[in-house]
Amino acid sequence: MAENKLKVLIIYYTQSGNTQQIAKRIAAGAASAGAEVTVTRLKRASYEMLADYDLIGLGSPVWKADTPNLHAFIDKLPDQNGKHCFAFNTHGTLPHLYFPIVIPNLKNHGFLPIGYKGWYGDVNMPGMPKPYYTMGHPDRQDLAEAEAFGAEMVENSRRIAAGERELIYPDPEMNDKVFEQAMICSNMLLCPTNPQGAFLRDPEKCRYPKCHVCMDNCMMDYIDLSKTPPVFGNRGDRCDDCHECAYCFMICPFGAIYPEDPEQFERDKGHRHLNFEVMLDRDEAEGTFRRYIPADQVGFDTPYVFWHPQRPYLKVPKEDD
Ligand SMILES: Cc1cc2nc3c(=O)[nH]c(=O)nc-3n(C[C@H](O)[C@H](O)[C@H](O)COP(=O)(O)O)c2cc1C
Ligand code: SF4
Ligand code: SF4
């Protein structure tokens, strides 16, 4: 009798498309290993869906650790009774806090995390240098690794179910890199508001209801322009959410979303991130980072919004991209 196909559900969040590319290649790898695979964006995932699958993949960009929407999704998960899962991410220069936070969180909700892996990705934040240190990622090698990881997770899930528990990845190490990054991130983690300042909406420039891009893509569901008065951001008339998100500002096609402080990104010009550089040098020396932008060609004098002044600054990736 033919063996039942392992059913895999891959749930991901993405803003600039890196995690989506990786998610799709993990899915291709899982399918090549004989699984039946479904890929879905986080906003379309439901807890009920999980019951239909044997193996769940969860992925997002690294924002200190996971993203707040993925974190909230995991926090409210019903008990998974030992169901197999794996975690993945894409990241810029500070990746090491993610798995030490996400893996225990998944375990707390009854998942058995069997593996995890992250990949470098380009970074598109309004005040960050462009070209960024990690531009060029994910590259072909990253995508090939993602495919191999997808196949490995399917194969391992079958074998772990058959008793080979030694294939479960060890818990993420709490090593010097994790503590070092926690130190660097600590001021950001403790900041109660957005370190980039608040973002506001200009009703004169806004084309709602013809346009609703920000409403459709705010990860926190903070925007509802159909209300009277319209709701925008965590304060109702502005967003200063602490997670350093600027997505609506980046994706508004009409320049209707603006930083409260007009000089905000001017001040980022010429700013070098020396702590990032030390880490990347080390990761490069250890062979875990492939560099495409030489250190002296990183765009310190051209933060993203000066390097790419056209609106929208960033396009929302389509699901079939
Ligand atoms: C708000 C925000 C916070 C971020 N924080 C981190 C971080 O703490 N560490 C890191 O390595 N990368 C960080 N990044 C970079 C992203 O993790 C990286 O660009 C990722 O590949 C983006 O994935 P996406 O294209 O799927 O959105 C951050 C990006 C944004 C927009
Ligand atoms: S994306 Fe810009 S134009 Fe579109 S609804 Fe939002 S604020 Fe208005
Ligand atoms: S910055 Fe914009 S997209 Fe990001 S959480 Fe705030 S309102 Fe939502």
Short mmCIF file of C-alpha atoms in Angstrom, two decimals, residues 3 22 28 47 50 83 94 115 125-126 130 149 184 195 213 224 238 241:
data_model
loop_
_atom_site.label_atom_id
_atom_site.label_comp_id
_atom_site.label_asym_id
_atom_site.label_seq_id
_atom_site.Cartn_x
_atom_site.Cartn_y
_atom_site.Cartn_z
CA GLU A 3 2.69 5.46 2.11
CA ILE A 22 13.28 31.45 1.38
CA ALA A 28 10.14 23.27 -3.05
CA TYR A 47 -5.07 27.78 14.31
CA LEU A 50 -2.73 23.40 11.75
CA LYS A 83 3.36 18.12 16.53
CA LEU A 94 21.96 41.01 14.27
CA GLY A 115 15.06 22.10 13.25
CA MET A 125 14.88 50.42 6.55
CA PRO A 126 14.41 54.16 5.92
CA LYS A 130 22.06 51.68 1.21
CA PHE A 149 16.68 22.42 4.50
CA ILE A 184 23.30 45.87 21.55
CA PRO A 195 13.33 54.68 17.81
CA VAL A 213 -2.17 49.66 0.72
CA ASP A 224 -8.61 51.57 9.60
CA ARG A 238 0.05 58.41 14.50
CA ASP A 241 4.96 51.45 17.97
#
